[in-house]
XYZ file of C-alpha atoms in Angstrom:
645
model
C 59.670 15.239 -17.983
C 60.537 11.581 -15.622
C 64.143 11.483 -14.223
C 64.703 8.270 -12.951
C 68.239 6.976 -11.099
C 69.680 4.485 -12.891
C 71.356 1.377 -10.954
C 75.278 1.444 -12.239
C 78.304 1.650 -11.141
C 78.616 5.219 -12.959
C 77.186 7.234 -10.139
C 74.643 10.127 -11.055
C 74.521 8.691 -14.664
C 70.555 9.799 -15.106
C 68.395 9.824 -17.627
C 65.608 11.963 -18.727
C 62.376 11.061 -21.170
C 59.630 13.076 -22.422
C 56.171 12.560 -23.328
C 56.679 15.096 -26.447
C 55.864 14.616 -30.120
C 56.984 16.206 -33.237
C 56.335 15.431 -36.689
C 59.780 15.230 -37.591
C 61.777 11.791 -36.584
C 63.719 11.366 -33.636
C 62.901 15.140 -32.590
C 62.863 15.993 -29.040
C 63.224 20.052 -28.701
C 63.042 20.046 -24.681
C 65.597 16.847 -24.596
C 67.873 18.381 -27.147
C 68.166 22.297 -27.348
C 69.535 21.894 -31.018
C 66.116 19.977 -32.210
C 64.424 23.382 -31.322
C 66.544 25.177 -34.168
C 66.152 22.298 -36.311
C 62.342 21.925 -36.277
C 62.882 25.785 -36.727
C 65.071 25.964 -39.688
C 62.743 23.054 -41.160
C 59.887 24.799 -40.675
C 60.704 28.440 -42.156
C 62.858 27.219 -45.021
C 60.255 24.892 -46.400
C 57.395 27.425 -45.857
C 59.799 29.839 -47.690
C 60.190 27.372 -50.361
C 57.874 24.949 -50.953
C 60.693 21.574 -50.307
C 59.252 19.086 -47.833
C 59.808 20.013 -44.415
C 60.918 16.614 -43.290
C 63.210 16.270 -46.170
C 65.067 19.468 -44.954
C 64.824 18.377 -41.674
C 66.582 14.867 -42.354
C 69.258 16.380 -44.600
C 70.602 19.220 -41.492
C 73.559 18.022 -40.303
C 76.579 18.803 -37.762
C 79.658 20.727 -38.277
C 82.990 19.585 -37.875
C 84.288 22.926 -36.256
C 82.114 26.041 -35.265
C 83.575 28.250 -38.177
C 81.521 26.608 -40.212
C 78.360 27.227 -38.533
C 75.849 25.323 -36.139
C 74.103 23.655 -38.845
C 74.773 23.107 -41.971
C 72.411 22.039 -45.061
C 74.241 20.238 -48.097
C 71.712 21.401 -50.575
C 72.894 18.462 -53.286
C 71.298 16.134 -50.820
C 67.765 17.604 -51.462
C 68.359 16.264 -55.186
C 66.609 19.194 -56.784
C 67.139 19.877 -60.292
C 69.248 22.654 -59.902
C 73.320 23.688 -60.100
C 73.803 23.066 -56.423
C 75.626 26.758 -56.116
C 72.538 28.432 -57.848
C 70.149 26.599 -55.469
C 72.077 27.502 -52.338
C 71.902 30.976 -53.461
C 68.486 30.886 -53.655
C 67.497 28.907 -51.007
C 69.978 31.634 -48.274
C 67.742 34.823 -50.171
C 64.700 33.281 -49.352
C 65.125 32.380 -45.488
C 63.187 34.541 -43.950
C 64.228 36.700 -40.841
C 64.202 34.221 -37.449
C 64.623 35.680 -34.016
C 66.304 31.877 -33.623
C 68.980 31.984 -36.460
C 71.116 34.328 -38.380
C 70.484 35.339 -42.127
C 72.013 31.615 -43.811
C 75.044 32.384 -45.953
C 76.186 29.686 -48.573
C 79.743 27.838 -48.178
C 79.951 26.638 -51.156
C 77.290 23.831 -52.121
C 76.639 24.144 -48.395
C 74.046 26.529 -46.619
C 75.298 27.488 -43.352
C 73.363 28.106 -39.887
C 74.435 30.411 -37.084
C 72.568 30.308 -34.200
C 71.875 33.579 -32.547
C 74.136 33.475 -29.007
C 71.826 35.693 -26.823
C 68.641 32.919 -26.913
C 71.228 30.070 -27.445
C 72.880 31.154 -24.367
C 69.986 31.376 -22.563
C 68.065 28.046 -23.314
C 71.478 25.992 -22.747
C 72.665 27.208 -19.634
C 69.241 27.488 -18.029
C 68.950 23.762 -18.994
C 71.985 22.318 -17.995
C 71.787 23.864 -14.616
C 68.280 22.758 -14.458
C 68.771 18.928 -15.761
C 72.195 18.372 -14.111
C 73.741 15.261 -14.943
C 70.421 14.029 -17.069
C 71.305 17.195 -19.993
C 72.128 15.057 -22.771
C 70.408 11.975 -22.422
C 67.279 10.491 -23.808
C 65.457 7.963 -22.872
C 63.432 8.278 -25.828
C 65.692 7.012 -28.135
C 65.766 3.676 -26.251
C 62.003 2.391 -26.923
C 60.490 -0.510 -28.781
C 57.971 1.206 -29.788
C 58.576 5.456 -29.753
C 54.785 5.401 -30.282
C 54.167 3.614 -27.376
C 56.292 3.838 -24.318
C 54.306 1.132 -22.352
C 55.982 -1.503 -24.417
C 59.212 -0.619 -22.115
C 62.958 -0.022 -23.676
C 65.159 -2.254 -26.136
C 67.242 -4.801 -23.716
C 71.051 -5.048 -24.891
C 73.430 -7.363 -24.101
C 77.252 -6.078 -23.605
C 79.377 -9.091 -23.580
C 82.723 -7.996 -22.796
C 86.469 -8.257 -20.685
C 85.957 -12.391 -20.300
C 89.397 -12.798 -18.912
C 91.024 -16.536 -18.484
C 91.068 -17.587 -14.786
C 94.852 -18.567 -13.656
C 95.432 -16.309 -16.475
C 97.315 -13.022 -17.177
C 94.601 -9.975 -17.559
C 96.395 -8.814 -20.334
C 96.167 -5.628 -23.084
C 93.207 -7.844 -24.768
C 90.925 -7.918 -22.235
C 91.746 -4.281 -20.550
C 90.704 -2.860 -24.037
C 87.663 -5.378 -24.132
C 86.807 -3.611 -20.149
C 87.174 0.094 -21.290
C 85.250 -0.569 -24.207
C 82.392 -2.436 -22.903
C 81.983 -0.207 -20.251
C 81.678 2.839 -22.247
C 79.264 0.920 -24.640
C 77.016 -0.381 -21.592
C 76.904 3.506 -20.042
C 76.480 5.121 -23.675
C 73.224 2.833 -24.051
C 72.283 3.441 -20.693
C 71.990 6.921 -20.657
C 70.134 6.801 -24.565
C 67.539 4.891 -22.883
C 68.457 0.886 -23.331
C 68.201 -1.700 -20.412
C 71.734 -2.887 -20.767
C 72.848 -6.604 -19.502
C 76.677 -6.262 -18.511
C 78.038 -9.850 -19.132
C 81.363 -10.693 -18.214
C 82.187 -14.577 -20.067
C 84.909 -16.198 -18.148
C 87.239 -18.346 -19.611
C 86.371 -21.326 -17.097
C 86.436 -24.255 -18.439
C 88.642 -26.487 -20.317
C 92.074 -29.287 -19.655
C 94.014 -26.422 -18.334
C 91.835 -26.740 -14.775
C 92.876 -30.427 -14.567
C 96.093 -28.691 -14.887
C 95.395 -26.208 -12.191
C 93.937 -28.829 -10.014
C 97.059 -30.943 -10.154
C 99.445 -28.247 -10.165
C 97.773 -26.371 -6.791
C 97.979 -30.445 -5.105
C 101.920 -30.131 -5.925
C 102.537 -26.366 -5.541
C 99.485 -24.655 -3.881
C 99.558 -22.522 -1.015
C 96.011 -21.849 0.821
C 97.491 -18.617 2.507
C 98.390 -17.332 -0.808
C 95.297 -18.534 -2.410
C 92.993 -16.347 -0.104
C 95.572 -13.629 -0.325
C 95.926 -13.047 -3.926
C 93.981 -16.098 -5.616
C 94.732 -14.783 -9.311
C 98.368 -14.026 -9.024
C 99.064 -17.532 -6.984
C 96.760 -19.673 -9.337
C 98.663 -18.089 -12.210
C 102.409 -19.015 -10.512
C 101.198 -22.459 -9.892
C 99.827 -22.903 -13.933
C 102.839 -21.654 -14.928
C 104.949 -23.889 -12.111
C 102.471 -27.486 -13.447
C 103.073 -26.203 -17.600
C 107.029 -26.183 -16.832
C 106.756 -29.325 -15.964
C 104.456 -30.626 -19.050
C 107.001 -28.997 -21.771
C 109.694 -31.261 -19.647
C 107.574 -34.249 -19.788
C 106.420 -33.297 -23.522
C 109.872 -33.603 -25.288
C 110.744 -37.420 -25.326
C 106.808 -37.995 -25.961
C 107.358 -35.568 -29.145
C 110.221 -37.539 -29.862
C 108.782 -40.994 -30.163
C 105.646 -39.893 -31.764
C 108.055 -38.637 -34.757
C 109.999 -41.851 -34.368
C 106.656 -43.860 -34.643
C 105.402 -41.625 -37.569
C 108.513 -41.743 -39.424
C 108.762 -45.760 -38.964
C 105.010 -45.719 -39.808
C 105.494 -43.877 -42.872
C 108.006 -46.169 -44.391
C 105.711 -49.575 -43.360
C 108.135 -50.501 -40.552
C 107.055 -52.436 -36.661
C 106.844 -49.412 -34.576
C 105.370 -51.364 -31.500
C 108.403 -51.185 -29.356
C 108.284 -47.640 -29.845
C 104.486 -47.434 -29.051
C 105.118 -49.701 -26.009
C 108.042 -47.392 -24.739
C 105.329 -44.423 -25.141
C 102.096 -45.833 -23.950
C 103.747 -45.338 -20.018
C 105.218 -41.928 -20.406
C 102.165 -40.389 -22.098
C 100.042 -42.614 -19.091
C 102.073 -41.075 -16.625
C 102.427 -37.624 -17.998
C 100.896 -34.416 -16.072
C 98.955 -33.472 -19.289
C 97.227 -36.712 -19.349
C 96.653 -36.405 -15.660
C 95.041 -33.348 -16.345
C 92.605 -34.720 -19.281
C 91.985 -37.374 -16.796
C 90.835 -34.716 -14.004
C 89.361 -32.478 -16.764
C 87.071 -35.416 -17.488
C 86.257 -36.229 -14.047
C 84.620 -32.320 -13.960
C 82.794 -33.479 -17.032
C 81.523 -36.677 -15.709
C 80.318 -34.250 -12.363
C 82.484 -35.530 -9.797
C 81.499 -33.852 -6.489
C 85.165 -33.308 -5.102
C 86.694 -32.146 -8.135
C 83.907 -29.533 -8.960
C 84.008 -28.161 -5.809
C 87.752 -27.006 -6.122
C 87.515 -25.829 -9.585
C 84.457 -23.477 -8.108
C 86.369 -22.409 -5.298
C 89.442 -21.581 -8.105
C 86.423 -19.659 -9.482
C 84.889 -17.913 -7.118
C 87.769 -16.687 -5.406
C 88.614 -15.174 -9.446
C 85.228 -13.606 -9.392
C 86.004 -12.039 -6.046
C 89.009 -10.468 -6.950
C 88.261 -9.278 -10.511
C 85.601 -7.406 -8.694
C 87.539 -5.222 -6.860
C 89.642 -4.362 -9.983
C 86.591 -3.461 -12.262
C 85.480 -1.597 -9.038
C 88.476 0.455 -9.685
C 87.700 1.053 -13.852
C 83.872 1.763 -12.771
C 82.620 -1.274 -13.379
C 80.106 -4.025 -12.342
C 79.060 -6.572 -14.069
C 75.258 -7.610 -13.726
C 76.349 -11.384 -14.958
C 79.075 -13.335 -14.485
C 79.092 -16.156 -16.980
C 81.021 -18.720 -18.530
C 82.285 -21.162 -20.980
C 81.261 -23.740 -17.977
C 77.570 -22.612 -17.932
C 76.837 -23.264 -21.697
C 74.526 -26.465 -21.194
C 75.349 -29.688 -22.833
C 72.176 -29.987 -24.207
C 72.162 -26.533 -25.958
C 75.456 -28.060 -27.442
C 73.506 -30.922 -28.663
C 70.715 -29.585 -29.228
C 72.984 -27.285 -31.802
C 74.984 -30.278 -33.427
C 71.502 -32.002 -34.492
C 70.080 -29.070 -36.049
C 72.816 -28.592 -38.065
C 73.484 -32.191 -39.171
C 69.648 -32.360 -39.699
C 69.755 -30.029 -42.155
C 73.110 -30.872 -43.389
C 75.052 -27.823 -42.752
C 77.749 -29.708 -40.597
C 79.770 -33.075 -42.356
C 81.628 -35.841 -40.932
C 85.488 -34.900 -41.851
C 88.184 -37.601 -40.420
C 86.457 -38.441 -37.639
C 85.449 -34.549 -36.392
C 82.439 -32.565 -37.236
C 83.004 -29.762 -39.295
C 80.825 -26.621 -41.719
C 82.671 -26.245 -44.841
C 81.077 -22.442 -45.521
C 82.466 -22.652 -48.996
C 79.400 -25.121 -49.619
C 77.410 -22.237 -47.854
C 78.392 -19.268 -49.803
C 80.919 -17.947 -47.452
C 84.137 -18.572 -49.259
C 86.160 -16.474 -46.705
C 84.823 -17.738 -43.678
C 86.765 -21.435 -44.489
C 85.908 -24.704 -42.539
C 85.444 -24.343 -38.654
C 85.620 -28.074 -36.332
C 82.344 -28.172 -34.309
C 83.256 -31.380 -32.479
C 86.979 -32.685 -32.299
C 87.587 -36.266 -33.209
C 87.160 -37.355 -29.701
C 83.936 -36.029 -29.309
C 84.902 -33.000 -27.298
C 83.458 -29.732 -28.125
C 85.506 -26.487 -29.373
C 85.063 -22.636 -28.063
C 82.963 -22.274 -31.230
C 80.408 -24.714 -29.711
C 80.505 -23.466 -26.433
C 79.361 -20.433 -28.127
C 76.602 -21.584 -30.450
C 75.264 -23.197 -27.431
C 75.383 -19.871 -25.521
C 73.684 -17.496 -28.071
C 70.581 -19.277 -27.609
C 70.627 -20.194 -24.220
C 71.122 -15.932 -23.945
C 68.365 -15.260 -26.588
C 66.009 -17.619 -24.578
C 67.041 -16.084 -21.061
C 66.804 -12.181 -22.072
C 64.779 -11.774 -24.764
C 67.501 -9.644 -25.941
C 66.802 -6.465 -29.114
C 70.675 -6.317 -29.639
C 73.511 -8.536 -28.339
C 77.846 -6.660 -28.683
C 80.671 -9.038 -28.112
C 83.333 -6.559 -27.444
C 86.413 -8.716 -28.894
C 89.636 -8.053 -30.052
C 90.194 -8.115 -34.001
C 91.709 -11.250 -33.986
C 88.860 -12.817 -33.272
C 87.261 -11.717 -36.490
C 86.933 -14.694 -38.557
C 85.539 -17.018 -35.142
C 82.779 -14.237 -34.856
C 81.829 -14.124 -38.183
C 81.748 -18.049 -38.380
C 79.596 -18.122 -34.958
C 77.288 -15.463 -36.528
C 76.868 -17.433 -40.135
C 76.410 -20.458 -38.457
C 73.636 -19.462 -36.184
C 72.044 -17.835 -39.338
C 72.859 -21.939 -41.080
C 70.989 -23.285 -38.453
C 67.748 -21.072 -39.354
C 68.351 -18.462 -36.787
C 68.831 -15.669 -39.338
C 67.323 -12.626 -37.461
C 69.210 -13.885 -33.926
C 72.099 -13.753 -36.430
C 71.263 -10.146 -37.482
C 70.702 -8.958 -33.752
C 74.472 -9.765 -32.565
C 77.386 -7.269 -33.238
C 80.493 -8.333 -33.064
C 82.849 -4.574 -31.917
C 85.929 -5.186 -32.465
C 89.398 -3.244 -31.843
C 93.806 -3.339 -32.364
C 96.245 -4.147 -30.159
C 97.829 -2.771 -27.480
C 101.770 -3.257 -27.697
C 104.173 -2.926 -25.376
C 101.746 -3.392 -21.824
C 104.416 -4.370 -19.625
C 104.975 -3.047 -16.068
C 108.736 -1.068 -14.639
C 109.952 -4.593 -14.385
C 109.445 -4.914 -17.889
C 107.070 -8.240 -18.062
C 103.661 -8.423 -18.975
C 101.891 -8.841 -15.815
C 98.419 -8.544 -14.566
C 96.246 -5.685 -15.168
C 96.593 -4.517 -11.287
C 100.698 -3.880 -11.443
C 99.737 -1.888 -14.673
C 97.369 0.202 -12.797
C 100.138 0.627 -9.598
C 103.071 1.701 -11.833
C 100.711 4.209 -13.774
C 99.364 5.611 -10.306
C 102.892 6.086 -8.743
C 104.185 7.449 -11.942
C 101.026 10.418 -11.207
C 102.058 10.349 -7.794
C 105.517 11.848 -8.427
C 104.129 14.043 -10.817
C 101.819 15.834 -7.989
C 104.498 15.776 -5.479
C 106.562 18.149 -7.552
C 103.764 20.868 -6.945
C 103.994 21.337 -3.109
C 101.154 23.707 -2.248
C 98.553 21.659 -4.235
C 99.465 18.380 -3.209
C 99.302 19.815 0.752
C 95.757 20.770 -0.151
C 94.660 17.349 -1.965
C 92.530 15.422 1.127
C 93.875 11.901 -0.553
C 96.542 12.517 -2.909
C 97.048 8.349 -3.287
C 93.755 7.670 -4.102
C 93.773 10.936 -6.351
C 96.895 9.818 -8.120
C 95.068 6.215 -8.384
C 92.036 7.899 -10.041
C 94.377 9.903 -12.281
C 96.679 6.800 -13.505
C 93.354 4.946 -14.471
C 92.138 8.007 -16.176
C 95.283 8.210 -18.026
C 95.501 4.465 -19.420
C 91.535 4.702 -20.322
C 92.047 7.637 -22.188
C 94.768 6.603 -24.113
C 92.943 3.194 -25.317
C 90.363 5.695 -26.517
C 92.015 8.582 -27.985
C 91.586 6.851 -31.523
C 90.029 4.497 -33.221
C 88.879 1.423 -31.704
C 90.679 -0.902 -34.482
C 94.139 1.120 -34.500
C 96.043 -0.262 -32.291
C 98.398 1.422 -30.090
C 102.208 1.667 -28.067
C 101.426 1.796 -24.575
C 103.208 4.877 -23.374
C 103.774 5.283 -19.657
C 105.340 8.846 -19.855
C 103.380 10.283 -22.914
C 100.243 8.997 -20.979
C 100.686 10.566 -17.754
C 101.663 13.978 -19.188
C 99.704 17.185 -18.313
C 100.937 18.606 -22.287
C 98.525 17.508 -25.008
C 94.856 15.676 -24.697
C 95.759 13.524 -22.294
C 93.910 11.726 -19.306
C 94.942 13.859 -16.685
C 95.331 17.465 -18.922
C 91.108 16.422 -18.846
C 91.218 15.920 -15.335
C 92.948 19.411 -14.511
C 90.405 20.854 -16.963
C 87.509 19.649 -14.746
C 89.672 20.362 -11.306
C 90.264 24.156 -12.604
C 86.604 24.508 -12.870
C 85.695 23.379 -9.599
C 88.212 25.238 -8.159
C 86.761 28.447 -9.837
C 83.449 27.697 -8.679
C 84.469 27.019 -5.132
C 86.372 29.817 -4.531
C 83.145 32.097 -5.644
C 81.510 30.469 -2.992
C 77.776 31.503 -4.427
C 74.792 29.484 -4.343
C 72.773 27.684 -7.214
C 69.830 30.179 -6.413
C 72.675 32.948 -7.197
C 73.319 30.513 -10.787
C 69.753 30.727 -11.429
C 69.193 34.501 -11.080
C 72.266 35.197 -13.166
C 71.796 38.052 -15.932
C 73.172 35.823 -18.902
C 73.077 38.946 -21.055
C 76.453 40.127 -20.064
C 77.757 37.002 -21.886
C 78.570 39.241 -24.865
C 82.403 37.799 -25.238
C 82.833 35.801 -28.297
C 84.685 32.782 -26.333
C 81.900 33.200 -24.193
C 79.262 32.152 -26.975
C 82.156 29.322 -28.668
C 81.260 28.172 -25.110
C 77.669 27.706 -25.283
C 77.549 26.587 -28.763
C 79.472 23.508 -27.959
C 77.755 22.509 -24.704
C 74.558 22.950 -26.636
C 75.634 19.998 -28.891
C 76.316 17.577 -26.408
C 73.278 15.845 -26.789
C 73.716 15.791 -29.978
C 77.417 14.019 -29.682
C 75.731 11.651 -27.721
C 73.447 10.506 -30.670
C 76.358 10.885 -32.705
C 78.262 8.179 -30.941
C 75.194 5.951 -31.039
C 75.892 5.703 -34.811
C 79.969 5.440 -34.434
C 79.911 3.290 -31.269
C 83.275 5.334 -30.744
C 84.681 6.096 -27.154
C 86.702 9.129 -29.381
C 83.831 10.677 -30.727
C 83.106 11.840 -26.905
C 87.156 12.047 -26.501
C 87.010 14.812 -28.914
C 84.588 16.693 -28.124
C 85.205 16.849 -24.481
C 89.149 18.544 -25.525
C 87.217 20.602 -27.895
C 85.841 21.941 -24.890
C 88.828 21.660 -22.699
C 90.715 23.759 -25.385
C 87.732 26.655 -25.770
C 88.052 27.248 -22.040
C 91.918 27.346 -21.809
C 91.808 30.428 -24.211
C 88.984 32.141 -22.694
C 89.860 32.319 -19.058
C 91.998 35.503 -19.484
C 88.881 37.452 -21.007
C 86.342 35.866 -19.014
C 87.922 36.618 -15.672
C 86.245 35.496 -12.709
C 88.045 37.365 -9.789
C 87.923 40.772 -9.959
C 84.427 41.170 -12.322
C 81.463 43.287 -11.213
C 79.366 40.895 -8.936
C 76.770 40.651 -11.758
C 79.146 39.959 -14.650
C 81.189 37.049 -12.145
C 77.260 35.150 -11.330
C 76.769 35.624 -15.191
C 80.536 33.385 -15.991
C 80.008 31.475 -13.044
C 77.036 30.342 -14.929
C 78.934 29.393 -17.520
C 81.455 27.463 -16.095
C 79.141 25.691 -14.208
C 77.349 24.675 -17.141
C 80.757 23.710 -18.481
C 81.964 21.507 -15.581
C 78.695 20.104 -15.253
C 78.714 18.848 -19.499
C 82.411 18.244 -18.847
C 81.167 15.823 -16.039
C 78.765 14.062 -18.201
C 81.071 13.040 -20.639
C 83.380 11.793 -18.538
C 80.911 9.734 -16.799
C 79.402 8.250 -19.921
C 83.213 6.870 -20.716
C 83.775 5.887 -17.583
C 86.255 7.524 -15.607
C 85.766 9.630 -12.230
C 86.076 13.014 -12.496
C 88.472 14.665 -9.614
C 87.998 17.970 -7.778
C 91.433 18.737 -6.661
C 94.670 17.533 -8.041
């Protein structure tokens, strides 16, 4: 079995392959402990029966809560003619006995699977002790070709956060980071070369704007100190000035339309406009904006620097959220020519129209009544977002090659995906079409920092951490212990906003809830991070050795919670595939305070302090294997799991 590190920003996020087969699909009994009881149950039942082995196989699925067994076989799904009661019946008298599984019982029109605990607990804990932070993963699962592993893993591109420079990070784009980040590490570790693509919004009138409004208002100091936050108060300094400038030229274009309208001379009027629109900042700014078009040396060069210095500090913030991206790209990188190159195709083959001067699809022509008309090219030949990103899907599927491509986007953005996607598909790029995703997900309401304004994504982050700050100083001895209680109470803030944004499901939105989300009561960010804390602390304070974990006599695991224990961690693999299907940061979520939950109640019973030194090596095993899982999951959605708090 090849381990092999895998360059991220998730530290220790491994991943683990095997050169296995098995003739059922997608089985991999030393990647996933669960596949060995599967292939098992497969095996006996149909040689008990005489029902296709694969067809059994295929049909297994997982249980909601452990009451209801490991495994559980809807017999209905076998579609054998049979009363579905009478069949289950049958089917439970006819397993044979398994030193793997316990006599099946029937739950209704369900047949139900209990592992037995003593081999479970065995095979699981040995493993996860053994495969550390690879357990779970499966690079398998990421191949072109399963059959052939030379033809090298599926290559995915995660398109996601694409803030606005000189613009607000706002709710939109945190939820796009969290997200995409958990997507990218989630196909990591399942085996995908991922692309992390971050597509700036970095191009457009509003950088004449900036460029105008730093000449009047700009400060080089605060430029290199906080470039974001300074390019932001100037944009906002330069648009005050615009909506000044903007209301007599609003007036006198209603005067002109109204005089227009009723076949009067409005020439005095235009005359009277012509120098206030010539001498207005916004058409400054479409005059600059067009110099950057035209590739004027001077005027590029400041709009890069505007953009570097960006880059450079929404670095250090994703640094923060576990994050790197592998490419930073843009709405100013999409060539020209891919833009053209885009427009002819579809006027070629008559997909776009001329409509008052603009270029526009009409997909009600096109079978796509919903999707409406979409502009392609304004009336003064300018292009639109939705070019810019016509032009970039192929420029991306030329460049990388790419199996699968996620824009992580918030719902709004629905019917622009869905017109981008038809489109490409109009232009006879059907099966790029079909290998782009669009994810999408609600708003967050209510983002605002203690001052109470919506402000950039780094106050957010500061107000959450001192909120968790205050909350550790109440606990005096603990805090004394904590090496760096401010980067601690950092670590725990983040934790705490990223695990509220995925606590449900992607497309609810959500209130953004500074004292609910910093609570230790209920599944919050840092009740997780205490969860993960305890167990370290129980395993330090043992002070034993791996060698001692590896010797342990895991027969004296006899306690029910005990085996609850091991039954979940055996199913994290299993989770992991699961979330493959849901593409759901919650699916993990819940599971991990599943687990969080089955240790709180079993700490009284499995004592650590105080046991016989063979029973304490025999839990410490366990909660090893627990912190370790715990660790994993953690990892996969991003956040950084503390020791002490």
């Amino acid at each position: 079995m090849a381990s092999s590190d895998l360059p991220t920003a998730v530290e220790a996020l491994t991943l683990q392959t095997t050169s296995e087969t098995s003739k059922f699909p997608n089985c991999f009994p030393s990647l996933n402990p669960v596949d060995i009881y599967r292939e098992h149950i497969a095996q006996k039942l149909g040689e008990a029966t005489g029902i296709d082995q694969e067809k059994i196989y295929s049909r297994l699925q997982w249980t909601s809560t452990l009451d209801k067994g490991d495994l559980v076989l809807p017999v209905a799904a076998l579609q054998i003619k049979k009363k579905p009661q009478e069949l289950c019946e049958e089917l439970a008298a006819k397993f044979p006995e398994s030193d793997l599984v316990l006599p099946p019982s029937c739950f209704g029109v369900h047949l139900q699977f209990f592992f037995r605990p003593e081999r479970l607990t065995h095979t699981v804990i040995r493993r996860i002790l053994k495969e550390k932070a690879a357990f779970g993963t499966n690079g398998n699962l990421g191949l072109k070709d399963p059959s052939d592993p030379s033809k090298g893993s599926k290559k995915m591109i995660v398109e996601f956060s694409s803030p606005n420079i000189a613009k607000p990070f706002h709710a939109g784009h945190l939820r796009s980071t969290i997200i995409g980040g958990f997507l990218a590490n989630l196909h990591t570790v399942m085996g995908w070369d991922v692309i992390k693509m971050n597509y700036l919004g970095d191009w457009g009138k509003q950088y004449g704007l900036l460029a105008n409004g730093f000449k009047r208002f700009g400060n080089e100091e605060e430029l290199l100190k906080n470039p974001i936050g300074h390019l932001f108060d100037v944009y906002v300094k330069i648009n005050a000035i615009v909506s000044e400038q903007d209301a007599p030229i609003k007036a006198l274009k209603e005067q002109i339309k109204a005089k227009k309208e009723k076949n009067e001379d409005a020439s005095e009027l235009e005359k009277e406009l012509a120098p206030l629109v010539d001498a207005s900042e916004d058409e400054a700014a479409r005059r600059y904006f067009k110099s950057m078009e035209d590739g004027d040396e001077a005027a590029l060069a400041l709009w890069r620097r505007f953009r570097d210095l960006s880059i450079k500090k929404y670095r250090e913030t994703y640094a923060r959220l576990n994050i790197d991206f592998d490419v930073y790209s843009g709405e100013s990188q999409v060539k020209d020519e891919s833009m053209k190159a885009a427009y002819d195709t579809l006027e070629k083959s008559g997909v776009a129209e001329k409509s008052d001067g603009a270029v526009i699809v009409d997909f009600t022509k096109h079978g796509a009544k919903k999707l409406g008309k979409a502009i392609i090219v304004r009336k003064d030949g300018t292009p639109l977002y939705l070019t810019r990103d016509i032009g970039a899907i192929t420029e991306r599927d030329e460049a990388y090659h790419f199996d699968k491509m996620i824009y992580v986007v918030a719902a709004q953005q629905d019917l622009h995906l869905a017109q981008l996607f038809k489109i490409t598909e109009l232009m006879g790029h059907k099966e790029l079409a079909n290998r782009c995703q669009h994810i999408n997900f609600g708003m967050v309401r209510g983002m605002s920092t203690r001052k109470g304004t919506v402000k950039f994504l780094d106050d957010v982050l500061r107000d959450v951490a001192d909120k968790m700050h205050e909350v550790m100083q109440k606990n005096e001895e603990k805090y004394k212990q904590i090496e760096d209680p401010k980067a601690t109470a950092d670590i725990l803030g983040i934790t705490s906003v990223m695990v509220q944004d995925m606590s449900g499901k992607r497309v609810n939105g959500y209130d953004f809830n500074l004292e609910a989300m910093t609570s230790f009561e209920g599944d919050t960010g840092p009740y997780l991070q205490y969860a993960h804390a305890r167990l370290c602390s129980i395993i330090r304070k043992a002070n034993l050795g791996a060698e001692d974990l590896d010797s342990a006599n895991l027969d004296l695991l006899t306690e029910t919670q005990a085996h609850d224990l091991v039954r979940l961690l055996s199913s994290w693999p299993d989770v992991l595939v699961n979330t493959m299907r849901t593409l759901e940061p919650t699916t993990i979520i819940t599971y991990l305070f599943r687990m969080t939950h089955i240790l709180s109640s079993g700490y009284d019973t499995l004592r650590v302090v105080g046991s016989e030194p063979e029973v304490l090596k025999a839990r410490l095993a366990l909660y090893a294997s627990a912190r370790q899982v715990l660790n994993n999951g953690m990892r996969v959605l991003g956040l950084s799991p503390v020791e002490r708090m």
